[in-house]
Every structure is written in C-alpha cells, then in structure tokens.
Coordinates of N, CA, C and O in Angstrom, one line a residue:
X1 N 122.3 159.3 60.8 CA 122.0 159.0 59.4 C 121.7 160.3 58.7 O 122.0 160.4 57.5
X2 N 121.1 161.3 59.3 CA 120.9 162.6 58.7 C 122.2 163.3 58.3 O 122.3 163.9 57.2
X3 N 123.2 163.1 59.1 CA 124.5 163.7 58.8 C 125.1 163.0 57.6 O 125.6 163.7 56.7
X4 N 124.9 161.7 57.4 CA 125.3 161.0 56.3 C 124.6 161.5 55.0 O 125.2 161.8 54.0
X5 N 123.3 161.8 55.1 CA 122.6 162.3 54.0 C 123.0 163.7 53.6 O 123.1 164.1 52.4
X6 N 123.3 164.5 54.6 CA 123.7 165.9 54.4 C 125.1 165.9 53.7 O 125.3 166.7 52.8
X7 N 126.0 165.1 54.2 CA 127.3 165.0 53.5 C 127.2 164.6 52.1 O 127.8 165.1 51.2
X8 N 126.4 163.6 51.9 CA 126.2 163.1 50.5 C 125.6 164.1 49.6 O 125.9 164.2 48.4
X9 N 124.7 165.0 50.2 CA 124.1 166.1 49.4 C 125.1 167.1 48.9 O 124.9 167.8 47.9
X10 N 126.2 167.3 49.6 CA 127.2 168.2 49.2 C 127.9 167.8 47.9 O 128.5 168.6 47.2
X11 N 127.9 166.6 47.7 CA 128.6 166.1 46.5 C 127.7 165.9 45.3 O 128.1 165.3 44.3
X12 N 126.5 166.4 45.4 CA 125.7 166.4 44.2 C 124.4 165.7 44.5 O 124.2 164.9 45.4
X13 N 123.4 166.0 43.6 CA 122.0 165.5 43.8 C 122.0 164.0 43.6 O 121.3 163.3 44.3
X14 N 122.7 163.5 42.6 CA 122.6 162.1 42.3 C 123.2 161.3 43.5 O 122.7 160.2 43.8
X15 N 124.3 161.8 44.0 CA 124.9 161.1 45.2 C 124.0 161.1 46.4 O 123.9 160.2 47.1
X16 N 123.3 162.2 46.5 CA 122.3 162.3 47.7 C 121.2 161.3 47.5 O 120.8 160.7 48.5
X17 N 120.7 161.1 46.4 CA 119.6 160.2 46.1 C 120.2 158.7 46.4 O 119.5 157.9 46.9
X18 N 121.4 158.5 45.9 CA 122.0 157.2 46.1 C 122.2 156.9 47.6 O 122.0 155.8 48.1
X19 N 122.7 158.0 48.3 CA 122.9 157.8 49.7 C 121.6 157.6 50.5 O 121.6 156.8 51.4
X20 N 120.6 158.3 50.0 CA 119.3 158.2 50.7 C 118.8 156.7 50.5 O 118.3 156.1 51.4
X21 N 119.0 156.2 49.3 CA 118.6 154.8 49.0 C 119.4 153.8 49.8 O 118.8 152.9 50.4
X22 N 120.7 154.1 50.0 CA 121.5 153.2 50.7 C 121.1 153.2 52.2 O 121.1 152.2 52.9
X23 N 120.9 154.5 52.7 CA 120.5 154.6 54.1 C 119.2 153.9 54.4 O 119.0 153.2 55.4
X24 N 118.2 154.0 53.5 CA 116.9 153.3 53.6 C 117.1 151.8 53.6 O 116.5 151.1 54.4
X25 N 118.0 151.3 52.7 CA 118.3 149.9 52.7 C 118.9 149.4 54.0 O 118.6 148.4 54.5
X26 N 119.9 150.2 54.5 CA 120.5 149.8 55.7 C 119.6 149.8 56.9 O 119.6 148.9 57.7
X27 N 118.7 150.8 56.9 CA 117.7 150.9 58.0 C 116.7 149.7 57.9 O 116.3 149.1 58.9
X28 N 116.4 149.3 56.7 CA 115.5 148.2 56.5 C 116.2 146.9 56.9 O 115.6 146.0 57.6
X29 N 117.5 146.8 56.6 CA 118.2 145.6 57.0 C 118.3 145.5 58.6 O 118.2 144.4 59.2
X30 N 118.6 146.6 59.2 CA 118.6 146.6 60.7 C 117.3 146.2 61.3 O 117.2 145.5 62.2
X31 N 116.2 146.8 60.7 CA 114.9 146.5 61.2 C 114.6 145.0 61.0 O 114.0 144.4 61.9
X32 N 115.0 144.4 59.9 CA 114.7 143.0 59.6 C 115.5 142.2 60.6 O 115.0 141.2 61.1
X33 N 116.8 142.5 60.8 CA 117.6 141.8 61.8 C 117.0 141.8 63.2 O 117.0 140.8 63.9
X34 N 116.6 143.0 63.5 CA 115.9 143.2 64.9 C 114.7 142.3 65.0 O 114.4 141.7 66.0
X35 N 113.9 142.3 63.9 CA 112.7 141.5 63.9 C 113.0 140.0 64.0 O 112.4 139.3 64.7
X36 N 114.0 139.6 63.3 CA 114.4 138.2 63.3 C 114.9 137.8 64.7 O 114.6 136.8 65.3
X37 N 115.7 138.7 65.3 CA 116.2 138.5 66.7 C 115.0 138.4 67.7 O 115.0 137.6 68.6
X38 N 114.0 139.2 67.5 CA 112.8 139.2 68.4 C 112.1 137.9 68.2 O 111.6 137.3 69.1
X39 N 111.9 137.5 66.9 CA 111.2 136.2 66.7 C 112.0 135.0 67.3 O 111.4 134.2 67.9
X40 N 113.3 135.1 67.2 CA 114.1 134.0 67.8 C 114.0 134.0 69.3 O 113.9 133.0 69.9
X41 N 114.1 135.2 69.9 CA 113.9 135.3 71.3 C 112.6 134.8 71.8 O 112.4 134.1 72.8
X42 N 111.5 135.2 71.0 CA 110.2 134.7 71.3 C 110.1 133.2 71.2 O 109.5 132.6 72.1
X43 N 110.7 132.7 70.2 CA 110.7 131.2 70.0 C 111.4 130.5 71.2 O 111.0 129.5 71.7
X44 N 112.6 131.1 71.6 CA 113.3 130.6 72.7 C 112.5 130.7 74.0 O 112.5 129.7 74.9
X45 N 111.7 131.7 74.2 CA 110.9 131.9 75.4 C 109.8 130.8 75.4 O 109.6 130.2 76.4
X46 N 109.2 130.6 74.2 CA 108.1 129.6 74.1 C 108.7 128.2 74.3 O 108.1 127.4 75.0
X47 N 109.9 128.0 73.8 CA 110.6 126.7 73.9 C 110.9 126.5 75.4 O 110.7 125.4 75.9
X48 N 111.3 127.5 76.1 CA 111.6 127.4 77.5 C 110.4 127.0 78.3 O 110.4 126.2 79.2
X49 N 109.3 127.7 78.0 CA 108.0 127.4 78.6 C 107.6 125.9 78.4 O 107.3 125.2 79.3
X50 N 107.7 125.5 77.2 CA 107.3 124.1 76.8 C 108.3 123.1 77.5 O 107.8 122.1 78.0
X51 N 109.5 123.4 77.5 CA 110.5 122.5 78.2 C 110.3 122.4 79.6 O 110.4 121.3 80.2
X52 N 110.0 123.5 80.3 CA 109.7 123.5 81.7 C 108.5 122.6 82.1 O 108.5 121.8 83.0
X53 N 107.4 122.8 81.3 CA 106.2 122.0 81.5 C 106.5 120.6 81.2 O 106.0 119.7 81.9
X54 N 107.2 120.3 80.2 CA 107.6 118.9 79.8 C 108.4 118.2 80.9 O 108.2 117.1 81.3
X55 N 109.3 119.0 81.5 CA 110.1 118.4 82.6 C 109.3 118.1 83.8 O 109.4 117.1 84.5
X56 N 108.4 119.0 84.1 CA 107.4 118.8 85.2 C 106.6 117.6 85.0 O 106.3 116.8 85.9
X57 N 106.1 117.5 83.8 CA 105.3 116.3 83.4 C 106.0 115.0 83.5 O 105.5 114.0 83.9
X58 N 107.3 115.0 83.0 CA 108.1 113.8 83.1 C 108.4 113.4 84.5 O 108.3 112.2 84.9
X59 N 108.6 114.4 85.4 CA 108.9 114.1 86.8 C 107.6 113.5 87.4 O 107.6 112.6 88.2
X60 N 106.4 114.1 87.1 CA 105.2 113.7 87.6 C 104.9 112.2 87.2 O 104.5 111.4 88.0
X61 N 105.3 111.9 85.9 CA 105.1 110.5 85.4 C 106.0 109.6 86.2 O 105.6 108.5 86.5
X62 N 107.2 110.0 86.5 CA 108.1 109.1 87.3 C 107.5 108.8 88.7 O 107.6 107.7 89.1
X63 N 107.0 109.9 89.3 CA 106.4 109.7 90.6 C 105.2 108.8 90.6 O 105.0 108.0 91.5
X64 N 104.4 108.9 89.5 CA 103.2 108.1 89.3 C 103.6 106.6 89.2 O 103.0 105.7 89.8
X65 N 104.7 106.4 88.4 CA 105.2 105.0 88.3 C 105.7 104.5 89.6 O 105.5 103.3 90.0
X66 N 106.4 105.3 90.4 CA 106.8 104.9 91.7 C 105.7 104.6 92.6 O 105.7 103.6 93.4
X67 N 104.6 105.4 92.5 CA 103.4 105.1 93.3 C 102.7 103.8 92.9 O 102.3 103.0 93.8
X68 N 102.7 103.5 91.6 CA 102.1 102.3 91.2 C 103.0 101.1 91.7 O 102.4 100.1 92.1
X69 N 104.3 101.2 91.7 CA 105.2 100.2 92.2 C 104.8 99.9 93.7 O 104.8 98.8 94.1
X70 N 104.7 101.0 94.5 CA 104.4 100.9 95.9 C 103.0 100.2 96.1 O 102.9 99.3 97.0
X71 N 102.1 100.5 95.2 CA 100.8 99.8 95.3 C 100.9 98.4 94.9 O 100.2 97.5 95.5
X72 N 101.7 98.0 94.0 CA 101.8 96.6 93.5 C 102.6 95.8 94.5 O 102.5 94.6 94.5
X73 N 103.3 96.4 95.4 CA 104.0 95.7 96.5 C 103.0 95.2 97.6 O 103.3 94.3 98.3
X74 N 101.9 95.9 97.7 CA 100.9 95.5 98.7 C 100.4 94.1 98.6 O 100.4 93.4 99.6
X75 N 99.9 93.7 97.5 CA 99.5 92.3 97.4 C 100.6 91.3 97.6 O 100.4 90.2 98.2
X76 N 101.8 91.6 97.3 CA 103.0 90.8 97.5 C 103.2 90.7 99.1 O 103.5 89.6 99.6
X77 N 103.1 91.8 99.8 CA 103.2 91.7 101.2 C 102.1 90.9 101.8 O 102.4 90.1 102.8
X78 N 100.9 90.9 101.3 CA 99.8 90.1 101.8 C 100.1 88.6 101.6 O 99.9 87.8 102.5
X79 N 100.6 88.3 100.4 CA 101.0 86.9 100.1 C 102.1 86.4 101.0 O 102.1 85.3 101.5
X80 N 103.1 87.3 101.3 CA 104.2 86.9 102.2 C 103.7 86.7 103.6 O 104.1 85.8 104.3
X81 N 102.7 87.4 104.0 CA 102.1 87.3 105.3 C 101.4 85.9 105.4 O 101.5 85.2 106.4
X82 N 100.7 85.6 104.3 CA 100.0 84.2 104.3 C 101.0 83.1 104.3 O 100.8 82.1 105.1
X83 N 102.1 83.3 103.6 CA 103.2 82.3 103.6 C 103.8 82.1 105.0 O 104.0 81.0 105.5
X84 N 104.0 83.3 105.7 CA 104.6 83.2 107.0 C 103.7 82.5 108.0 O 104.1 81.7 108.9
X85 N 102.4 82.9 107.9 CA 101.4 82.2 108.8 C 101.3 80.7 108.6 O 101.2 80.0 109.5
X86 N 101.3 80.3 107.3 CA 101.3 78.9 107.0 C 102.5 78.2 107.5 O 102.4 77.1 108.1
X87 N 103.7 78.9 107.4 CA 104.9 78.3 108.0 C 104.9 78.2 109.5 O 105.3 77.1 110.1
X88 N 104.3 79.2 110.2 CA 104.2 79.1 111.6 C 103.3 78.0 112.0 O 103.5 77.3 113.0
X89 N 102.2 77.9 111.3 CA 101.2 76.8 111.7 C 101.8 75.4 111.4 O 101.6 74.5 112.2
X90 N 102.6 75.3 110.3 CA 103.2 74.0 110.0 C 104.3 73.7 111.1 O 104.4 72.5 111.5
X91 N 105.0 74.7 111.5 CA 106.0 74.5 112.6 C 105.3 74.1 113.9 O 105.8 73.2 114.6
X92 N 104.2 74.7 114.2 CA 103.4 74.4 115.4 C 102.9 72.9 115.3 O 103.0 72.2 116.3
X93 N 102.4 72.5 114.2 CA 101.9 71.2 114.0 C 103.1 70.2 114.2 O 102.9 69.1 114.8
X94 N 104.2 70.5 113.6 CA 105.4 69.6 113.8 C 105.8 69.5 115.3 O 106.1 68.4 115.8
X95 N 105.8 70.7 115.9 CA 106.2 70.7 117.4 C 105.2 69.9 118.2 O 105.6 69.1 119.1
X96 N 104.0 70.1 118.0 CA 102.9 69.3 118.7 C 103.1 67.8 118.4 O 103.0 67.0 119.4
X97 N 103.3 67.5 117.2 CA 103.5 66.1 116.9 C 104.7 65.5 117.6 O 104.7 64.3 118.1
X98 N 105.8 66.2 117.7 CA 107.0 65.8 118.4 C 106.7 65.6 119.9 O 107.2 64.7 120.6
X99 N 106.0 66.6 120.5 CA 105.7 66.6 121.9 C 104.8 65.4 122.2 O 105.0 64.6 123.1
X100 N 103.7 65.2 121.3 CA 102.8 64.1 121.5 C 103.6 62.7 121.4 O 103.3 61.8 122.2
X101 N 104.5 62.6 120.4 CA 105.2 61.4 120.2 C 106.1 61.1 121.5 O 106.1 60.0 122.0
X102 N 106.8 62.2 121.9 CA 107.7 62.0 123.1 C 106.9 61.6 124.3 O 107.3 60.6 125.1
X103 N 105.8 62.3 124.6 CA 105.0 61.9 125.8 C 104.3 60.6 125.7 O 104.3 59.8 126.6
X104 N 103.8 60.3 124.5 CA 103.2 59.0 124.3 C 104.2 57.8 124.4 O 103.8 56.8 125.0
X105 N 105.4 58.1 123.9 CA 106.4 57.0 124.0 C 106.8 56.7 125.5 O 107.2 55.6 125.8
X106 N 106.6 57.7 126.3 CA 107.0 57.5 127.7 C 105.7 57.1 128.5 O 105.8 56.9 129.8
X107 N 104.6 56.9 127.9 CA 103.4 56.4 128.5 C 102.6 57.4 129.3 O 101.8 57.0 130.1
X108 N 102.8 58.7 129.0 CA 102.1 59.7 129.7 C 100.8 60.0 129.0 O 100.7 60.0 127.7
X109 N 99.7 60.3 129.7 CA 98.4 60.7 129.1 C 98.5 62.1 128.6 O 99.0 63.0 129.2
X110 N 98.2 62.3 127.3 CA 98.4 63.5 126.6 C 97.3 64.5 126.9 O 97.5 65.7 126.6
X111 N 96.2 64.2 127.6 CA 95.1 65.0 127.8 C 95.2 66.0 129.0 O 94.4 66.9 129.1
X112 N 96.2 65.8 129.8 CA 96.4 66.7 131.0 C 97.8 66.7 131.4 O 98.7 66.0 130.9
X113 N 98.1 67.5 132.4 CA 99.5 67.6 133.0 C 100.5 68.3 132.1 O 100.1 69.2 131.3
X114 N 101.7 67.9 132.2 CA 102.8 68.6 131.5 C 102.7 68.4 129.9 O 103.1 69.3 129.2
X115 N 102.1 67.3 129.5 CA 101.9 67.1 128.0 C 100.9 68.2 127.5 O 101.2 68.8 126.4
X116 N 99.8 68.3 128.2 CA 98.8 69.3 127.8 C 99.4 70.7 127.9 O 99.2 71.6 127.0
X117 N 100.2 71.0 128.9 CA 100.8 72.4 129.1 C 101.8 72.6 128.0 O 101.9 73.7 127.4
X118 N 102.6 71.6 127.6 CA 103.5 71.8 126.5 C 102.8 72.1 125.2 O 103.2 73.0 124.4
X119 N 101.7 71.5 124.9 CA 100.9 71.7 123.7 C 100.3 73.2 123.8 O 100.3 73.9 122.8
X120 N 99.8 73.6 124.9 CA 99.3 74.9 125.1 C 100.3 76.0 124.8 O 100.1 77.0 124.2
X121 N 101.5 75.7 125.3 CA 102.7 76.6 125.1 C 102.9 76.8 123.6 O 103.2 77.9 123.1
X122 N 102.9 75.7 122.9 CA 103.1 75.8 121.4 C 102.0 76.6 120.7 O 102.3 77.5 119.9
X123 N 100.8 76.4 121.1 CA 99.7 77.1 120.6 C 99.8 78.6 120.9 O 99.6 79.5 120.0
X124 N 100.2 78.9 122.1 CA 100.3 80.3 122.6 C 101.5 81.0 121.8 O 101.3 82.1 121.3
X125 N 102.6 80.3 121.6 CA 103.7 80.9 120.9 C 103.3 81.1 119.4 O 103.7 82.1 118.8
X126 N 102.6 80.2 118.9 CA 102.1 80.3 117.5 C 101.2 81.4 117.3 O 101.3 82.2 116.4
X127 N 100.2 81.6 118.2 CA 99.3 82.7 118.2 C 100.0 84.0 118.3 O 99.7 85.0 117.6
X128 N 101.0 84.1 119.2 CA 101.8 85.3 119.3 C 102.6 85.6 118.1 O 102.6 86.8 117.6
X129 N 103.2 84.6 117.5 CA 103.9 84.8 116.2 C 103.0 85.3 115.1 O 103.3 86.2 114.3
X130 N 101.8 84.7 115.0 CA 100.8 85.1 113.9 C 100.3 86.5 114.2 O 100.2 87.3 113.2
X131 N 100.0 86.8 115.4 CA 99.5 88.2 115.7 C 100.6 89.2 115.5 O 100.3 90.3 114.9
X132 N 101.8 88.9 115.9 CA 102.9 89.8 115.6 C 103.1 90.0 114.1 O 103.3 91.2 113.7
X133 N 103.1 89.0 113.4 CA 103.3 89.1 111.9 C 102.2 89.8 111.3 O 102.4 90.6 110.3
X134 N 100.9 89.6 111.8 CA 99.8 90.4 111.2 C 100.0 91.9 111.5 O 99.7 92.7 110.6
X135 N 100.5 92.2 112.7 CA 100.7 93.7 113.0 C 101.8 94.2 112.1 O 101.7 95.4 111.6
X136 N 102.9 93.4 111.9 CA 104.0 93.9 111.0 C 103.5 94.1 109.6 O 103.8 95.0 108.9
X137 N 102.7 93.1 109.1 CA 102.1 93.2 107.8 C 101.3 94.5 107.6 O 101.4 95.2 106.6
X138 N 100.4 94.7 108.6 CA 99.6 95.9 108.5 C 100.4 97.2 108.5 O 100.1 98.1 107.8
X139 N 101.5 97.2 109.3 CA 102.4 98.4 109.3 C 103.0 98.5 108.0 O 103.1 99.7 107.4
X140 N 103.5 97.5 107.4 CA 104.1 97.5 106.1 C 103.2 98.0 105.0 O 103.5 98.8 104.1
X141 N 101.9 97.5 105.1 CA 100.9 97.9 104.1 C 100.6 99.4 104.2 O 100.5 100.1 103.2
X142 N 100.5 99.9 105.5 CA 100.3 101.3 105.7 C 101.4 102.1 105.1 O 101.2 103.2 104.6
X143 N 102.7 101.7 105.3 CA 103.8 102.4 104.8 C 103.8 102.5 103.3 O 104.1 103.5 102.7
X144 N 103.4 101.3 102.7 CA 103.3 101.3 101.2 C 102.3 102.2 100.7 O 102.4 102.9 99.7
X145 N 101.1 102.3 101.4 CA 100.0 103.2 101.0 C 100.5 104.6 101.1 O 100.2 105.5 100.2
X146 N 101.1 104.9 102.2 CA 101.6 106.3 102.5 C 102.7 106.7 101.4 O 102.7 107.8 100.9
X147 N 103.5 105.7 101.1 CA 104.6 106.0 100.1 C 103.9 106.3 98.7 O 104.3 107.2 98.0
X148 N 102.9 105.6 98.4 CA 102.2 105.8 97.1 C 101.6 107.2 97.1 O 101.7 107.9 96.1
X149 N 100.9 107.6 98.2 CA 100.3 108.9 98.3 C 101.4 110.0 98.2 O 101.2 111.0 97.5
X150 N 102.5 109.8 98.9 CA 103.6 110.7 98.9 C 104.2 110.9 97.5 O 104.4 112.0 97.1
X151 N 104.3 109.8 96.8 CA 104.9 109.9 95.4 C 103.9 110.7 94.5 O 104.3 111.5 93.7
X152 N 102.6 110.5 94.7 CA 101.6 111.2 93.9 C 101.7 112.7 94.2 O 101.5 113.6 93.3
X153 N 101.8 113.0 95.5 CA 101.9 114.4 95.9 C 103.1 115.1 95.3 O 103.1 116.2 94.8
X154 N 104.3 114.4 95.4 CA 105.5 114.9 94.8 C 105.3 115.1 93.3 O 105.8 116.1 92.7
X155 N 104.6 114.2 92.6 CA 104.4 114.4 91.2 C 103.5 115.6 90.9 O 103.8 116.3 89.9
X156 N 102.5 115.8 91.7 CA 101.7 117.0 91.5 C 102.5 118.3 91.7 O 102.4 119.3 91.0
X157 N 103.4 118.3 92.8 CA 104.2 119.5 93.0 C 105.2 119.7 91.9 O 105.4 120.8 91.5
X158 N 105.7 118.6 91.4 CA 106.7 118.7 90.2 C 106.0 119.3 89.0 O 106.6 120.2 88.3
X159 N 104.8 118.9 88.7 CA 104.1 119.4 87.6 C 103.7 120.9 87.8 O 103.9 121.7 86.9
X160 N 103.3 121.2 89.0 CA 103.0 122.6 89.3 C 104.2 123.5 89.2 O 104.2 124.6 88.6
X161 N 105.3 123.0 89.7 CA 106.6 123.7 89.6 C 107.0 123.9 88.2 O 107.5 125.0 87.8
X162 N 106.8 122.9 87.4 CA 107.2 123.0 85.9 C 106.3 124.1 85.2 O 106.9 124.9 84.5
X163 N 105.0 124.0 85.5 CA 104.1 125.0 84.9 C 104.5 126.4 85.3 O 104.6 127.4 84.5
X164 N 104.6 126.6 86.7 CA 104.9 127.9 87.2 C 106.2 128.5 86.8 O 106.4 129.6 86.4
X165 N 107.2 127.6 86.8 CA 108.6 128.0 86.3 C 108.5 128.4 84.8 O 109.2 129.3 84.4
X166 N 107.8 127.6 84.0 CA 107.7 127.9 82.6 C 107.0 129.2 82.4 O 107.4 130.0 81.6
X167 N 105.9 129.5 83.1 CA 105.2 130.7 83.0 C 106.0 131.9 83.4 O 106.0 133.0 82.8
X168 N 106.7 131.7 84.5 CA 107.6 132.8 85.0 C 108.7 133.1 84.0 O 109.0 134.3 83.7
X169 N 109.3 132.1 83.4 CA 110.3 132.3 82.4 C 109.7 133.0 81.1 O 110.3 133.9 80.5
X170 N 108.5 132.6 80.7 CA 107.9 133.2 79.6 C 107.5 134.6 79.8 O 107.7 135.5 79.0
X171 N 107.0 134.9 81.0 CA 106.7 136.3 81.4 C 107.9 137.2 81.3 O 107.9 138.3 80.8
X172 N 109.0 136.6 81.9 CA 110.3 137.4 81.9 C 110.7 137.6 80.4 O 111.1 138.7 80.1
X173 N 110.7 136.6 79.6 CA 111.1 136.8 78.2 C 110.3 137.7 77.4 O 110.8 138.6 76.7
X174 N 109.0 137.6 77.6 CA 108.1 138.5 76.9 C 108.2 139.9 77.4 O 108.1 140.9 76.6
X175 N 108.5 140.1 78.7 CA 108.7 141.4 79.3 C 109.9 142.1 78.7 O 109.9 143.2 78.4
X176 N 111.0 141.3 78.5 CA 112.2 141.8 77.9 C 111.9 142.3 76.5 O 112.4 143.3 76.0
X177 N 111.2 141.5 75.7 CA 110.9 141.8 74.4 C 110.0 143.0 74.3 O 110.2 143.9 73.4
X178 N 109.0 143.1 75.2 CA 108.1 144.3 75.1 C 108.8 145.6 75.5 O 108.5 146.7 75.1
X179 N 109.9 145.4 76.4 CA 110.7 146.6 76.8 C 111.4 147.2 75.6 O 111.7 148.4 75.6
X180 N 111.8 146.4 74.7 CA 112.5 146.9 73.5 C 111.6 147.6 72.5 O 111.9 148.4 71.8
X181 N 110.3 147.1 72.5 CA 109.4 147.7 71.6 C 108.2 148.2 72.4 O 107.1 147.5 72.4
X182 N 108.3 149.3 73.0 CA 107.2 149.8 73.8 C 106.0 150.0 73.0 O 106.1 150.4 71.8
X183 N 104.8 149.7 73.5 CA 103.6 149.9 72.8 C 103.3 151.4 72.6 O 103.5 152.2 73.5
X184 N 103.0 151.8 71.4 CA 102.7 153.2 71.2 C 101.2 153.4 71.4 O 100.4 152.7 71.0
X185 N 101.0 154.5 72.1 CA 99.6 154.9 72.3 C 99.1 155.6 71.1 O 99.7 156.4 70.5
X186 N 97.9 155.3 70.8 CA 97.2 156.0 69.7 C 96.7 157.3 70.1 O 96.2 157.5 71.2
X187 N 96.9 158.3 69.3 CA 96.4 159.6 69.7 C 94.9 159.6 69.9 O 94.1 158.9 69.1
X188 N 94.4 160.3 70.8 CA 93.0 160.4 71.1 C 92.4 161.7 70.6 O 92.9 162.7 70.4

C-alpha cells in the first residue's frame, strides 16, 4: 500500500491525497469484510453448538419415549399372565369334570384309586403350568425393566455426547477465530 501511495505522490499532491483516501477506503472495506466473515464464522460456530446439543436432546427424548413404552408393556404382561392362569385353571376344571364324568359313568368311586390319581395329575400339571408361566412373566417383566433403564442410560449418553461434541466444535471454531486476531498485550 505504501508503494501505491509513493507512486501516486510522483504524479502530484492532489493525486497523492486522492490515492491516500482510496487506500484508506480500501483498507476499511477489507477490514469490514473480515469483520463480517468473523461474525458469520462465530454465528456458524454457535449454530453448530446449538445444533449438536439439540440433536443430543432429541435422541435423549427418543430414548425416554422408548423407556416409557417398555414400562407401559409391564402392566400388559401382568394382565396376560392373569389371562393365561385363568385359562389354565379353566382347562383344569374342564379336564377334572370330564374325568369325574367318565369315572362316575362307569360306576367307580371318585374319592380314591385311579379316579383320584387322575384328578391329582390334572392339579399337578396345572400347578406346574401356572408356576412356569409365573416364572416366565417375572423374567419378561425383568427384561422390560432392564430395557427401560438401558434406554434411559442411552439417552443420557446421547445428551452428554451432544453437549461435549457441541462444546468441542465451538472451542475449535473460536480457536480458529482467535488465531486470526491474536490478542494484543497492553504495554506495562
């Protein structure tokens, strides 16, 4: 720029003044463009931070909804267990009725012998079925509870990752901007 001013000075005082004014205007325009670029880069950095946090928050919300779904399946599992127990008991009652009818029709005393053994077998099978189903239900409930906990943990990790990723991106962006405009130390 000094070369430009020197050359302009060779052609006369008025030209030098005009050249100085033009150089000052050009420098001001460059400075303004640089400031606008910095503002835009800062805005993009902040937008990246906000976007990363919003993405983490959205994923956390999805995981929370999945956890709520898993928790809502638990009462349904309990109702299904009650329905299965009721069905097993009804089937046992029907089987005992058929056994009693068959033995009574043949004139056999139902209180002892093979008739009594057949009834006990039905009760034992029913108890086994109910116990097995109760164990299966407890296992399913445990898995649903574990799934809900797992979803919540994944949601927390997603939120943490969004915040940390956003902060890392912001730090990087602000570092690039501060590298262009090093802080000047004040004379002591």
